[in-house]
N, C-alpha and C. Protein backbone atom coordinates (compact mmCIF):
# COMPACT_ATOMS: atom_id res chain seq x y z
N UNK A 1 45.62 175.80 97.07
CA UNK A 1 44.53 176.07 98.08
C UNK A 1 45.09 178.05 97.32
N UNK A 2 43.78 179.44 97.51
CA UNK A 2 43.96 180.24 97.64
C UNK A 2 45.71 180.67 97.72
N UNK A 3 45.55 182.45 96.79
CA UNK A 3 47.00 182.96 97.10
C UNK A 3 46.36 184.48 98.22
N UNK A 4 45.98 184.87 99.35
CA UNK A 4 45.67 186.03 99.59
C UNK A 4 46.55 187.13 100.25
N UNK A 5 45.67 188.39 98.64
CA UNK A 5 46.76 189.60 98.56
C UNK A 5 47.13 190.41 98.98
N UNK A 6 48.16 190.48 98.84
CA UNK A 6 48.45 192.27 99.79
C UNK A 6 47.65 193.53 99.30
N UNK A 7 48.11 194.49 99.76
CA UNK A 7 48.20 195.71 98.42
C UNK A 7 48.53 195.33 97.65
N UNK A 8 48.90 195.89 96.45
CA UNK A 8 49.75 196.04 95.44
C UNK A 8 50.86 194.78 94.94
N UNK A 9 50.20 193.58 94.86
CA UNK A 9 50.42 192.12 95.17
C UNK A 9 50.30 192.13 94.13
N UNK A 10 50.84 191.18 92.93
CA UNK A 10 51.14 190.00 91.82
C UNK A 10 51.06 188.56 91.42
N UNK A 11 49.83 188.26 90.84
CA UNK A 11 50.17 186.98 90.91
C UNK A 11 49.71 186.71 89.99
N UNK A 12 50.45 185.35 88.87
CA UNK A 12 50.24 184.47 87.33
C UNK A 12 48.88 183.84 88.32
N UNK A 13 47.64 184.32 87.60
CA UNK A 13 46.51 184.17 87.62
C UNK A 13 46.49 182.23 87.13
N UNK A 14 46.96 181.10 86.50
CA UNK A 14 47.05 180.24 85.90
C UNK A 14 47.79 180.01 87.30
N UNK A 15 48.48 180.22 87.53
CA UNK A 15 49.97 178.62 88.34
C UNK A 15 49.26 179.89 90.06
N UNK A 16 49.49 178.11 91.03
CA UNK A 16 49.71 177.92 91.75
C UNK A 16 49.94 178.30 93.22
N UNK A 17 49.74 179.05 94.98
CA UNK A 17 51.31 179.54 95.41
C UNK A 17 52.89 178.79 95.94
N UNK A 18 53.05 176.94 94.53
CA UNK A 18 54.33 176.58 93.92
C UNK A 18 54.26 176.29 92.88
N UNK A 19 54.06 178.02 91.81
CA UNK A 19 53.98 177.46 91.19
C UNK A 19 54.16 176.44 89.78
N UNK A 20 52.45 175.62 90.19
CA UNK A 20 52.20 174.86 89.04
C UNK A 20 50.47 175.48 88.41
N UNK A 21 51.14 175.31 87.30
CA UNK A 21 50.00 175.25 86.73
C UNK A 21 48.66 175.18 86.25
N UNK A 22 48.39 175.08 87.22
CA UNK A 22 46.57 173.56 87.72
C UNK A 22 45.39 175.01 87.22
N UNK A 23 45.40 176.05 87.21
CA UNK A 23 43.81 177.12 86.95
C UNK A 23 43.47 177.57 85.31
N UNK A 24 42.06 176.71 85.02
CA UNK A 24 40.81 176.94 84.03
C UNK A 24 40.87 178.09 83.96
N UNK A 25 41.42 178.90 82.29
CA UNK A 25 41.69 180.35 82.87
C UNK A 25 40.20 180.22 81.65
N UNK A 26 39.55 179.34 80.80
CA UNK A 26 38.20 180.25 79.87
C UNK A 26 36.93 179.97 80.83
N UNK A 27 37.76 180.34 81.81
CA UNK A 27 36.36 181.23 82.02
C UNK A 27 36.60 181.00 83.61
N UNK A 28 36.17 182.49 84.22
CA UNK A 28 37.15 182.85 85.09
C UNK A 28 36.12 184.19 85.62
N UNK A 29 35.48 183.44 87.09
CA UNK A 29 34.55 184.96 87.05
C UNK A 29 35.73 185.59 89.06
N UNK A 30 34.92 187.13 88.22
CA UNK A 30 35.50 188.15 89.68
C UNK A 30 34.38 188.37 90.80
N UNK A 31 34.88 187.85 91.38
CA UNK A 31 33.88 187.87 92.94
C UNK A 31 34.06 189.16 93.46
N UNK A 32 32.75 189.95 94.19
CA UNK A 32 33.15 191.14 95.35
C UNK A 32 31.67 190.44 96.28
N UNK A 33 31.81 190.99 97.72
CA UNK A 33 31.36 190.81 98.83
C UNK A 33 31.70 192.06 99.88
N UNK A 34 30.79 192.32 100.42
CA UNK A 34 31.06 192.75 101.47
C UNK A 34 30.07 193.35 102.00
N UNK A 35 30.05 193.66 103.75
CA UNK A 35 29.38 193.15 104.79
C UNK A 35 28.85 194.84 105.48
N UNK A 36 27.98 195.78 104.90
CA UNK A 36 27.30 196.62 105.85
C UNK A 36 27.85 196.77 107.48
N UNK A 37 28.69 197.51 108.54
CA UNK A 37 29.39 197.27 109.65
C UNK A 37 27.77 197.74 110.45
N UNK A 38 27.60 196.30 111.01
CA UNK A 38 26.70 197.19 112.10
C UNK A 38 27.31 198.32 113.19
N UNK A 39 26.24 199.01 114.16
CA UNK A 39 26.60 199.82 114.44
C UNK A 39 26.46 199.47 116.29
N UNK A 40 27.66 200.09 116.94
CA UNK A 40 27.94 199.07 118.49
C UNK A 40 26.69 200.09 119.57
N UNK A 41 26.61 199.09 120.54
CA UNK A 41 26.26 199.74 121.50
C UNK A 41 25.17 198.87 121.67
N UNK A 42 23.68 198.73 122.78
CA UNK A 42 22.84 198.53 123.15
C UNK A 42 21.77 198.87 121.83
N UNK A 43 21.33 200.72 122.59
CA UNK A 43 20.50 200.73 122.22
C UNK A 43 20.47 201.33 119.63
N UNK A 44 21.82 201.16 119.81
CA UNK A 44 22.16 201.54 118.09
C UNK A 44 21.29 199.77 118.35
N UNK A 45 22.17 199.14 118.44
CA UNK A 45 21.45 197.91 117.98
C UNK A 45 20.04 197.25 118.20
N UNK A 46 19.35 198.39 119.37
CA UNK A 46 17.99 198.45 119.37
C UNK A 46 16.97 199.43 118.33
N UNK A 47 17.37 200.11 117.81
CA UNK A 47 16.60 201.12 116.98
C UNK A 47 17.31 201.70 115.82
N UNK A 48 18.67 201.49 115.52
CA UNK A 48 18.78 201.67 114.20
C UNK A 48 18.07 200.67 113.11
N UNK A 49 17.58 200.85 111.88
CA UNK A 49 17.16 200.96 110.86
C UNK A 49 18.88 200.22 110.03
N UNK A 50 19.21 198.94 109.38
CA UNK A 50 20.17 199.22 108.90
C UNK A 50 19.57 199.66 107.51
N UNK A 51 20.41 200.46 106.11
CA UNK A 51 20.77 201.41 106.06
C UNK A 51 21.46 199.51 104.27
N UNK A 52 20.41 200.13 103.26
CA UNK A 52 21.40 199.63 102.33
C UNK A 52 22.55 200.30 101.90
N UNK A 53 22.56 199.21 101.56
CA UNK A 53 24.32 199.88 100.74
C UNK A 53 24.59 199.12 98.95
N UNK A 54 24.01 199.82 98.30
CA UNK A 54 24.12 199.37 96.88
C UNK A 54 24.89 199.53 95.97
N UNK A 55 26.33 198.60 96.03
CA UNK A 55 27.86 198.70 95.55
C UNK A 55 27.78 197.76 94.58
N UNK A 56 28.31 198.31 92.61
CA UNK A 56 28.81 198.38 91.96
C UNK A 56 29.38 198.07 91.06
N UNK A 57 30.09 196.60 91.08
CA UNK A 57 30.34 196.38 90.43
C UNK A 57 31.19 196.95 88.50
N UNK A 58 32.63 197.89 88.47
CA UNK A 58 32.45 197.72 87.13
C UNK A 58 33.66 197.18 86.36
N UNK A 59 33.46 197.03 84.97
CA UNK A 59 34.71 196.58 84.37
C UNK A 59 35.02 197.79 83.84
N UNK A 60 37.12 197.99 83.43
CA UNK A 60 36.87 198.58 82.27
C UNK A 60 37.70 197.43 81.52
N UNK A 61 38.30 197.43 79.67
CA UNK A 61 38.43 197.19 79.09
C UNK A 61 39.64 197.65 78.63
N UNK A 62 40.79 197.85 78.48
CA UNK A 62 41.83 198.82 77.80
C UNK A 62 42.34 198.08 76.63
N UNK A 63 42.86 198.82 76.05
CA UNK A 63 43.72 198.32 74.76
C UNK A 63 45.53 198.73 75.12
N UNK A 64 45.83 198.37 74.35
CA UNK A 64 47.64 198.26 74.32
C UNK A 64 48.33 199.65 75.78
N UNK A 65 46.96 200.26 74.69
CA UNK A 65 47.58 202.38 75.87
C UNK A 65 47.10 202.59 76.85
N UNK A 66 46.34 201.59 77.56
CA UNK A 66 45.34 201.61 78.84
C UNK A 66 44.75 202.55 78.68
N UNK A 67 43.67 202.44 77.46
CA UNK A 67 42.61 203.26 77.48
C UNK A 67 40.90 202.43 77.59
N UNK A 68 40.57 202.93 77.79
CA UNK A 68 39.20 201.69 76.83
C UNK A 68 39.03 203.38 75.56
N UNK A 69 39.24 201.93 74.61
CA UNK A 69 38.82 202.30 72.85
C UNK A 69 36.88 202.77 72.66
N UNK A 70 36.62 202.14 73.45
CA UNK A 70 35.59 201.61 72.41
C UNK A 70 34.10 202.37 73.25
N UNK A 71 33.52 203.45 74.09
CA UNK A 71 33.22 204.22 74.76
C UNK A 71 31.56 203.88 75.02
N UNK A 72 31.63 202.70 73.47
CA UNK A 72 30.07 202.66 73.22
C UNK A 72 29.09 203.27 72.13
N UNK A 73 28.17 203.71 72.68
CA UNK A 73 27.16 204.55 71.50
C UNK A 73 26.18 204.72 72.69
N UNK A 74 25.16 206.58 73.16
CA UNK A 74 24.28 207.05 73.71
C UNK A 74 23.10 206.01 72.52
N UNK A 75 21.82 205.70 74.15
CA UNK A 75 20.91 205.25 73.52
C UNK A 75 19.39 205.31 74.24
N UNK A 76 18.41 205.99 74.21
CA UNK A 76 16.91 206.43 74.78
C UNK A 76 16.89 204.75 75.51
N UNK A 77 15.93 204.96 77.34
CA UNK A 77 14.90 203.65 77.31
C UNK A 77 14.14 203.90 77.35
N UNK A 78 13.27 203.67 77.50
CA UNK A 78 11.82 203.29 77.64
C UNK A 78 11.11 204.56 78.66
N UNK A 79 11.99 204.53 79.17
CA UNK A 79 10.77 206.49 80.26
C UNK A 79 11.64 207.71 79.81
N UNK A 80 12.45 207.58 78.21
CA UNK A 80 12.71 208.35 77.26
C UNK A 80 14.19 209.35 78.39
N UNK A 81 14.39 208.46 78.57
CA UNK A 81 16.21 208.78 79.78
C UNK A 81 17.60 208.09 78.54
N UNK A 82 18.10 209.63 78.69
CA UNK A 82 19.64 209.54 77.71
C UNK A 82 20.25 208.30 79.05
N UNK A 83 20.90 207.57 78.41
CA UNK A 83 21.30 206.55 78.42
C UNK A 83 23.00 206.15 77.83
N UNK A 84 24.44 206.51 78.57
CA UNK A 84 25.32 206.69 77.71
C UNK A 84 26.22 205.18 77.62
N UNK A 85 26.89 204.77 77.13
CA UNK A 85 28.30 203.79 77.67
C UNK A 85 28.09 202.12 77.31
N UNK A 86 27.10 202.31 76.10
CA UNK A 86 25.87 201.63 75.96
C UNK A 86 26.95 200.83 74.89
N UNK A 87 26.66 199.52 75.43
CA UNK A 87 27.26 198.12 74.44
C UNK A 87 29.32 198.98 74.30
N UNK A 88 30.40 199.34 74.91
CA UNK A 88 31.00 199.51 74.95
C UNK A 88 32.16 198.89 75.34
N UNK A 89 33.39 198.77 75.63
CA UNK A 89 34.75 198.31 77.21
C UNK A 89 34.10 198.06 77.72
N UNK A 90 33.18 199.25 78.22
CA UNK A 90 32.48 199.54 80.10
C UNK A 90 31.21 198.70 80.30
N UNK A 91 31.86 197.72 81.44
CA UNK A 91 30.58 196.56 81.70
C UNK A 91 30.06 197.51 82.80
N UNK A 92 28.97 197.01 83.45
CA UNK A 92 28.11 198.36 83.68
C UNK A 92 26.64 197.38 84.19
N UNK A 93 26.07 198.65 85.14
CA UNK A 93 24.31 197.56 85.81
C UNK A 93 23.33 197.83 84.02
N UNK A 94 24.03 199.06 83.26
CA UNK A 94 23.51 199.16 82.32
C UNK A 94 23.95 198.28 80.65
N UNK A 95 24.61 198.49 80.67
CA UNK A 95 24.89 197.47 79.69
C UNK A 95 26.06 196.11 80.13
N UNK A 96 25.55 195.22 80.85
CA UNK A 96 25.73 194.34 81.31
C UNK A 96 26.84 193.49 80.36
N UNK A 97 26.62 193.03 79.62
CA UNK A 97 27.73 191.75 78.55
C UNK A 97 28.00 192.72 77.52
N UNK A 98 29.54 192.53 77.67
CA UNK A 98 30.34 193.02 76.53
C UNK A 98 29.29 192.49 74.76
N UNK A 99 29.71 193.31 73.66
CA UNK A 99 29.26 192.82 72.23
C UNK A 99 30.80 191.31 72.31
N UNK A 100 31.29 191.14 72.92
CA UNK A 100 32.47 190.10 72.48
C UNK A 100 31.37 189.05 72.95
N UNK A 101 30.97 188.49 73.88
CA UNK A 101 29.62 188.00 74.80
C UNK A 101 31.38 187.57 75.69
N UNK A 102 31.69 187.31 76.06
CA UNK A 102 33.67 187.24 76.10
C UNK A 102 33.59 187.94 77.94
N UNK A 103 32.90 188.40 78.47
CA UNK A 103 32.88 189.09 79.85
C UNK A 103 31.88 190.04 80.00
N UNK A 104 31.26 189.37 80.34
CA UNK A 104 29.33 189.89 81.14
C UNK A 104 29.20 189.99 83.04
N UNK A 105 29.02 190.49 83.40
CA UNK A 105 27.85 190.96 85.20
C UNK A 105 26.49 190.48 85.35
N UNK A 106 26.96 188.92 85.85
CA UNK A 106 25.69 188.15 86.53
C UNK A 106 24.27 189.57 86.85
N UNK A 107 24.50 190.44 88.07
CA UNK A 107 23.09 190.39 88.24
C UNK A 107 23.89 192.25 89.63
N UNK A 108 23.24 193.13 90.19
CA UNK A 108 23.21 193.16 91.05
C UNK A 108 22.16 193.53 92.28
N UNK A 109 22.96 193.20 93.76
CA UNK A 109 22.94 193.02 95.09
C UNK A 109 22.46 194.43 95.30
N UNK A 110 21.82 194.99 96.60
CA UNK A 110 22.08 196.11 96.33
C UNK A 110 22.21 196.09 98.08
N UNK A 111 21.77 194.83 98.48
CA UNK A 111 21.77 194.47 99.90
C UNK A 111 23.35 194.85 100.72
N UNK A 112 23.88 193.81 99.43
CA UNK A 112 25.35 192.80 101.00
C UNK A 112 25.30 191.79 102.10
N UNK A 113 23.54 191.61 101.43
CA UNK A 113 22.92 190.86 102.50
C UNK A 113 23.90 189.42 102.11
N UNK A 114 23.85 188.38 102.73
CA UNK A 114 24.44 186.73 102.71
C UNK A 114 25.50 186.31 102.78
N UNK A 115 26.54 185.13 102.52
CA UNK A 115 27.64 185.15 102.71
C UNK A 115 27.75 184.46 100.92
N UNK A 116 28.76 185.43 100.44
CA UNK A 116 29.23 184.86 99.29
C UNK A 116 29.54 185.99 98.93
N UNK A 117 29.63 185.47 97.20
CA UNK A 117 30.00 187.36 96.19
C UNK A 117 28.33 187.66 95.92
N UNK A 118 28.56 188.75 96.07
CA UNK A 118 27.07 189.52 95.72
C UNK A 118 27.25 190.30 94.84
N UNK A 119 28.05 190.20 93.81
CA UNK A 119 28.62 190.92 92.48
C UNK A 119 29.68 190.37 91.64
N UNK A 120 29.27 189.23 90.82
CA UNK A 120 30.05 188.33 89.33
C UNK A 120 30.28 189.21 88.08
N UNK A 121 31.71 189.42 88.15
CA UNK A 121 31.42 189.17 87.07
C UNK A 121 32.86 188.13 85.79
N UNK A 122 31.97 187.74 84.78
CA UNK A 122 32.22 187.40 84.29
C UNK A 122 33.45 186.96 82.65
N UNK A 123 34.19 186.57 82.64
CA UNK A 123 35.30 186.59 81.46
C UNK A 123 35.82 185.43 81.52
N UNK A 124 35.72 185.92 80.00
CA UNK A 124 36.26 184.39 78.72
C UNK A 124 37.06 185.12 78.64
N UNK A 125 39.20 184.75 80.00
CA UNK A 125 40.22 184.73 79.48
C UNK A 125 40.33 184.82 77.81
N UNK A 126 40.62 183.69 77.87
CA UNK A 126 41.30 182.89 76.45
C UNK A 126 40.75 182.93 75.79
N UNK A 127 39.46 183.20 75.38
CA UNK A 127 38.91 184.33 74.21
C UNK A 127 38.51 185.80 74.52
N UNK A 128 39.40 186.59 74.67
CA UNK A 128 39.42 188.09 74.75
C UNK A 128 40.26 188.31 73.77
N UNK A 129 39.68 189.46 73.05
CA UNK A 129 40.65 189.74 71.36
C UNK A 129 41.73 190.18 72.26
N UNK A 130 42.68 190.26 70.88
CA UNK A 130 43.93 190.87 72.16
C UNK A 130 43.85 192.24 71.99
N UNK A 131 43.01 192.58 71.39
CA UNK A 131 43.09 194.33 71.83
C UNK A 131 42.82 194.91 72.39
N UNK A 132 42.54 193.95 73.55
CA UNK A 132 41.92 194.01 75.07
C UNK A 132 43.25 193.44 76.28
N UNK A 133 44.09 194.39 76.65
CA UNK A 133 45.30 194.40 77.11
C UNK A 133 45.63 194.81 78.55
N UNK A 134 44.84 194.27 79.16
CA UNK A 134 44.11 193.89 80.53
C UNK A 134 42.38 195.54 81.02
N UNK A 135 41.96 194.65 81.73
CA UNK A 135 40.97 194.62 82.70
C UNK A 135 40.85 195.26 83.99
N UNK A 136 40.36 196.26 84.25
CA UNK A 136 40.63 197.19 85.97
C UNK A 136 38.71 196.87 86.26
N UNK A 137 38.57 196.65 87.31
CA UNK A 137 37.90 196.30 88.39
C UNK A 137 37.28 197.12 89.40
N UNK A 138 36.13 198.19 89.44
CA UNK A 138 35.91 198.83 90.39
C UNK A 138 34.44 198.53 90.72
N UNK A 139 34.61 199.57 92.07
CA UNK A 139 33.46 199.10 92.63
C UNK A 139 33.22 200.71 93.17
N UNK A 140 31.49 200.36 93.24
CA UNK A 140 31.17 202.24 93.50
C UNK A 140 30.16 201.53 94.69
N UNK A 141 30.40 203.01 95.33
CA UNK A 141 28.47 202.63 96.03
C UNK A 141 27.55 204.14 95.66
N UNK A 142 26.69 203.72 95.56
CA UNK A 142 25.56 204.42 95.07
C UNK A 142 25.04 205.00 94.78
N UNK A 143 25.25 206.56 94.89
CA UNK A 143 24.00 207.62 95.66
C UNK A 143 25.42 207.57 96.87
N UNK A 144 26.73 207.22 97.31
CA UNK A 144 27.30 207.40 98.20
C UNK A 144 27.32 209.05 98.67
N UNK A 145 27.75 209.20 97.98
CA UNK A 145 27.89 211.66 98.16
C UNK A 145 26.79 211.44 99.24
N UNK A 146 25.60 211.27 98.33
CA UNK A 146 24.58 211.40 98.81
C UNK A 146 24.21 211.43 99.92
N UNK A 147 24.13 209.96 100.56
CA UNK A 147 23.47 208.84 101.40
C UNK A 147 24.46 209.33 102.17
N UNK A 148 26.48 209.96 102.67
CA UNK A 148 27.36 209.43 103.24
C UNK A 148 27.30 208.36 103.82
N UNK A 149 27.59 207.34 102.42
CA UNK A 149 28.20 206.05 102.42
C UNK A 149 29.11 205.86 101.96
N UNK A 150 29.69 205.20 102.70
CA UNK A 150 31.35 205.37 102.81
C UNK A 150 32.09 203.52 102.53
N UNK A 151 32.99 203.36 101.72
CA UNK A 151 34.56 202.68 102.10
C UNK A 151 34.64 202.19 103.69
N UNK A 152 34.91 203.79 104.68
CA UNK A 152 34.76 202.95 106.16
C UNK A 152 33.80 202.68 106.95
N UNK A 153 32.61 202.61 106.48
CA UNK A 153 31.44 202.18 106.65
C UNK A 153 31.42 200.59 106.73
N UNK A 154 31.66 199.75 106.30
CA UNK A 154 31.90 199.07 105.05
C UNK A 154 33.06 197.48 105.89
N UNK A 155 32.75 196.59 106.58
CA UNK A 155 33.65 195.40 106.60
C UNK A 155 33.47 194.00 105.30
N UNK A 156 34.56 194.08 105.85
CA UNK A 156 35.00 192.14 105.10
C UNK A 156 34.14 192.56 103.07
N UNK A 157 34.88 193.49 103.64
CA UNK A 157 35.22 193.77 101.74
C UNK A 157 35.56 192.49 101.16
N UNK A 158 35.83 192.21 99.28
CA UNK A 158 37.30 191.68 99.13
C UNK A 158 36.83 191.30 97.65
N UNK A 159 37.94 191.20 96.65
CA UNK A 159 37.61 190.21 95.60
C UNK A 159 37.40 189.46 95.34
N UNK A 160 37.09 188.88 94.35
CA UNK A 160 38.56 187.57 95.15
C UNK A 160 38.89 186.35 92.85
N UNK A 161 38.84 186.11 92.51
CA UNK A 161 38.92 185.02 91.04
C UNK A 161 39.21 183.25 91.68
N UNK A 162 37.79 182.94 90.66
CA UNK A 162 37.64 181.69 91.03
C UNK A 162 37.57 181.38 89.07
N UNK A 163 38.23 179.59 89.04
CA UNK A 163 38.78 179.82 88.00
C UNK A 163 37.55 178.69 86.94
N UNK A 164 37.24 178.05 86.46
CA UNK A 164 36.72 177.32 85.27
C UNK A 164 36.41 176.95 85.90
N UNK A 165 36.39 175.77 86.87
CA UNK A 165 36.01 174.13 87.69
C UNK A 165 35.54 174.82 89.07
N UNK A 166 35.61 176.06 89.48
CA UNK A 166 35.02 176.73 90.86
C UNK A 166 36.65 176.29 91.60
N UNK A 167 37.89 176.33 91.56
CA UNK A 167 38.63 176.29 92.49
C UNK A 167 38.85 177.94 92.32
N UNK A 168 39.20 178.00 93.24
CA UNK A 168 39.65 180.07 93.62
C UNK A 168 40.38 180.33 93.99
N UNK A 169 41.45 181.33 93.16
CA UNK A 169 42.91 180.90 92.92
C UNK A 169 43.10 182.20 93.54
N UNK A 170 42.72 183.30 93.97
CA UNK A 170 43.84 184.56 94.91
C UNK A 170 42.05 185.39 94.90
N UNK A 171 43.12 185.52 96.29
CA UNK A 171 40.99 186.94 96.94
C UNK A 171 42.44 188.35 97.41
N UNK A 172 41.38 188.85 97.61
CA UNK A 172 42.19 190.46 98.08
C UNK A 172 41.06 191.20 98.67
N UNK A 173 41.49 191.31 99.95
CA UNK A 173 40.08 191.42 101.27
C UNK A 173 40.76 193.07 101.45
N UNK A 174 40.02 193.54 101.90
CA UNK A 174 39.83 194.82 102.94
C UNK A 174 38.82 194.77 103.55
N UNK A 175 38.81 195.58 104.85
CA UNK A 175 37.72 196.63 105.42
C UNK A 175 37.80 197.62 105.90
N UNK A 176 36.89 198.67 106.21
CA UNK A 176 36.92 200.09 106.00
C UNK A 176 37.43 200.43 107.33
N UNK A 177 38.40 201.39 107.50
CA UNK A 177 39.30 202.32 108.52
C UNK A 177 39.66 203.56 108.44
N UNK A 178 39.58 204.01 108.61
CA UNK A 178 39.22 205.76 109.51
C UNK A 178 39.93 205.28 107.55
N UNK A 179 41.46 206.16 106.96
CA UNK A 179 42.17 206.52 106.01
C UNK A 179 41.04 205.78 104.59
N UNK A 180 40.30 205.51 105.09
CA UNK A 180 38.42 205.24 103.45
C UNK A 180 37.71 205.89 104.33
N UNK A 181 37.55 206.39 104.84
CA UNK A 181 36.30 207.86 105.59
C UNK A 181 36.08 208.64 104.85
N UNK A 182 34.69 208.65 104.09
CA UNK A 182 34.39 209.93 102.53
C UNK A 182 34.77 209.69 101.66
N UNK A 183 35.31 207.64 100.91
CA UNK A 183 35.65 207.40 100.15
C UNK A 183 34.90 206.21 99.24
N UNK A 184 33.99 206.52 98.29
CA UNK A 184 33.50 207.21 98.47
C UNK A 184 32.78 205.74 96.13
N UNK A 185 34.00 204.71 95.91
CA UNK A 185 34.45 204.01 94.51
C UNK A 185 36.44 203.58 95.19
N UNK A 186 36.18 202.47 94.75
CA UNK A 186 37.82 202.03 94.62
C UNK A 186 37.97 201.54 93.31
N UNK A 187 39.07 201.64 93.24
CA UNK A 187 39.54 200.56 92.26
C UNK A 187 40.64 199.67 92.20
N UNK A 188 39.61 198.03 92.75
CA UNK A 188 39.98 197.06 93.72
C UNK A 188 40.99 196.67 92.73
N UNK A 189 40.87 196.06 91.62
CA UNK A 189 42.82 195.60 91.15
C UNK A 189 42.24 195.13 89.61
N UNK A 190 43.66 194.60 88.63
CA UNK A 190 43.89 194.96 87.83
C UNK A 190 43.73 193.23 87.31
N UNK A 191 43.87 193.05 86.31
CA UNK A 191 44.05 191.31 85.23
C UNK A 191 44.70 192.63 83.57
N UNK A 192 46.26 191.67 83.96
CA UNK A 192 46.90 192.20 82.38
C UNK A 192 47.35 190.96 81.55
N UNK A 193 47.55 190.68 80.99
CA UNK A 193 48.26 190.56 79.90
C UNK A 193 49.92 190.42 79.99
N UNK A 194 51.06 189.45 79.92
CA UNK A 194 52.03 190.13 80.68
C UNK A 194 52.56 188.22 79.10
N UNK A 195 53.66 188.22 78.68
CA UNK A 195 53.81 187.50 77.84
C UNK A 195 53.06 185.83 77.08
N UNK A 196 52.28 186.03 77.56
CA UNK A 196 51.13 184.87 77.14
C UNK A 196 50.34 185.19 78.07
N UNK A 197 50.57 185.43 79.57
CA UNK A 197 49.77 184.41 80.70
C UNK A 197 48.50 185.54 80.95
N UNK A 198 48.27 184.88 82.65
CA UNK A 198 47.62 186.64 82.38
C UNK A 198 47.97 186.36 84.43
N UNK A 199 48.25 188.08 84.54
CA UNK A 199 48.51 188.31 85.93
C UNK A 199 47.17 188.87 86.53
N UNK A 200 46.82 189.21 87.79
CA UNK A 200 45.91 190.14 88.76
C UNK A 200 46.72 190.70 89.65
N UNK A 201 46.77 191.89 89.72
CA UNK A 201 47.80 193.29 90.26
C UNK A 201 46.01 193.21 91.89
N UNK A 202 46.54 193.08 92.93
CA UNK A 202 46.15 193.93 93.92
C UNK A 202 45.60 194.52 94.10
N UNK A 203 44.69 196.28 93.49
CA UNK A 203 45.64 197.51 93.64
C UNK A 203 44.62 198.10 95.18
N UNK A 204 43.65 198.44 95.26
CA UNK A 204 42.99 199.06 96.53
C UNK A 204 43.14 200.28 95.94
N UNK A 205 42.83 201.36 95.65
CA UNK A 205 43.31 202.85 95.37
C UNK A 205 41.66 203.73 95.63
N UNK A 206 41.15 204.31 97.09
CA UNK A 206 40.18 204.88 97.36
C UNK A 206 39.52 206.14 96.12
N UNK A 207 38.99 206.56 96.08
CA UNK A 207 38.91 207.92 95.73
C UNK A 207 37.08 208.42 95.89
N UNK A 208 37.21 209.80 96.29
CA UNK A 208 36.54 210.17 96.60
C UNK A 208 34.97 210.18 95.46
N UNK A 209 34.99 210.21 95.08
CA UNK A 209 34.25 210.06 93.64
C UNK A 209 32.64 208.65 93.59
N UNK A 210 30.82 208.95 93.48
CA UNK A 210 30.87 207.57 93.80
C UNK A 210 30.17 207.40 92.39
N UNK A 211 30.97 207.85 91.63
CA UNK A 211 31.21 207.95 89.96
C UNK A 211 32.18 206.98 89.52
N UNK A 212 31.12 206.40 88.52
CA UNK A 212 32.84 206.30 88.06
C UNK A 212 33.54 205.62 87.43
N UNK A 213 31.95 207.08 86.61
CA UNK A 213 32.74 208.09 84.92
C UNK A 213 33.74 208.90 85.93
N UNK A 214 33.64 209.50 86.67
CA UNK A 214 34.63 210.12 86.95
C UNK A 214 36.16 209.76 86.85
N UNK A 215 36.00 208.12 86.91
CA UNK A 215 37.23 207.19 87.02
C UNK A 215 37.86 206.73 85.72
N UNK A 216 36.96 206.35 84.96
CA UNK A 216 37.08 206.33 83.76
C UNK A 216 37.53 207.23 83.08
N UNK A 217 37.62 207.98 83.25
CA UNK A 217 38.30 209.81 82.77
C UNK A 217 39.64 209.70 82.29
N UNK A 218 40.24 208.99 82.93
CA UNK A 218 42.21 208.64 83.51
C UNK A 218 41.78 207.09 82.56
N UNK A 219 41.47 206.61 82.25
CA UNK A 219 41.60 205.62 81.21
C UNK A 219 41.04 206.23 79.51
N UNK A 220 40.55 207.54 79.75
CA UNK A 220 39.83 207.56 78.43
C UNK A 220 41.16 207.91 77.03
N UNK A 221 40.56 208.36 76.41
CA UNK A 221 41.54 208.90 75.31
C UNK A 221 40.79 210.10 74.87
């Protein structure tokens, strides 16, 4: 049975709630899901058009100093824009696969519609180079500040880990309350090495910024 985490709680990803090593970490799916809160009241239901919320999953690969060592390079897109952080140790919507091939983002769901994971980051933990000691999982609301969208408007947000055989290992859920008002990003969780094993910790640290680059500054040299 999957372990439901509380904020700040840590588990061993390989072990179940009885302490038995049962999970296959050769490939772990980190899934993100959310629902946009419905507007209440009769008129709200009749006349409101449900806004699209674009939540983006991002992963930072950290070294032994807790920093992102490789920030990638800047490339020019087809339309002439400059795009940074390409093929470095940050996995995000413009650089979806790590150069090692051992961690990647599957795609971008712009609405959160439907059941299950809305975005997924897949990582081959057992093949990840030893220089990567920790992975930080961040979620941001794209253009949240401009559109006045924040986690206080989100229901049933979660992050979960699923092993290579499709068994759910753990899940951390949160729903927006007053404390999340104005918060447009979240450092959701982290996976880290400890004595040869991989641990997973629920963090749930909200931030006003809607740009993961602002959060990345805390993990840069």
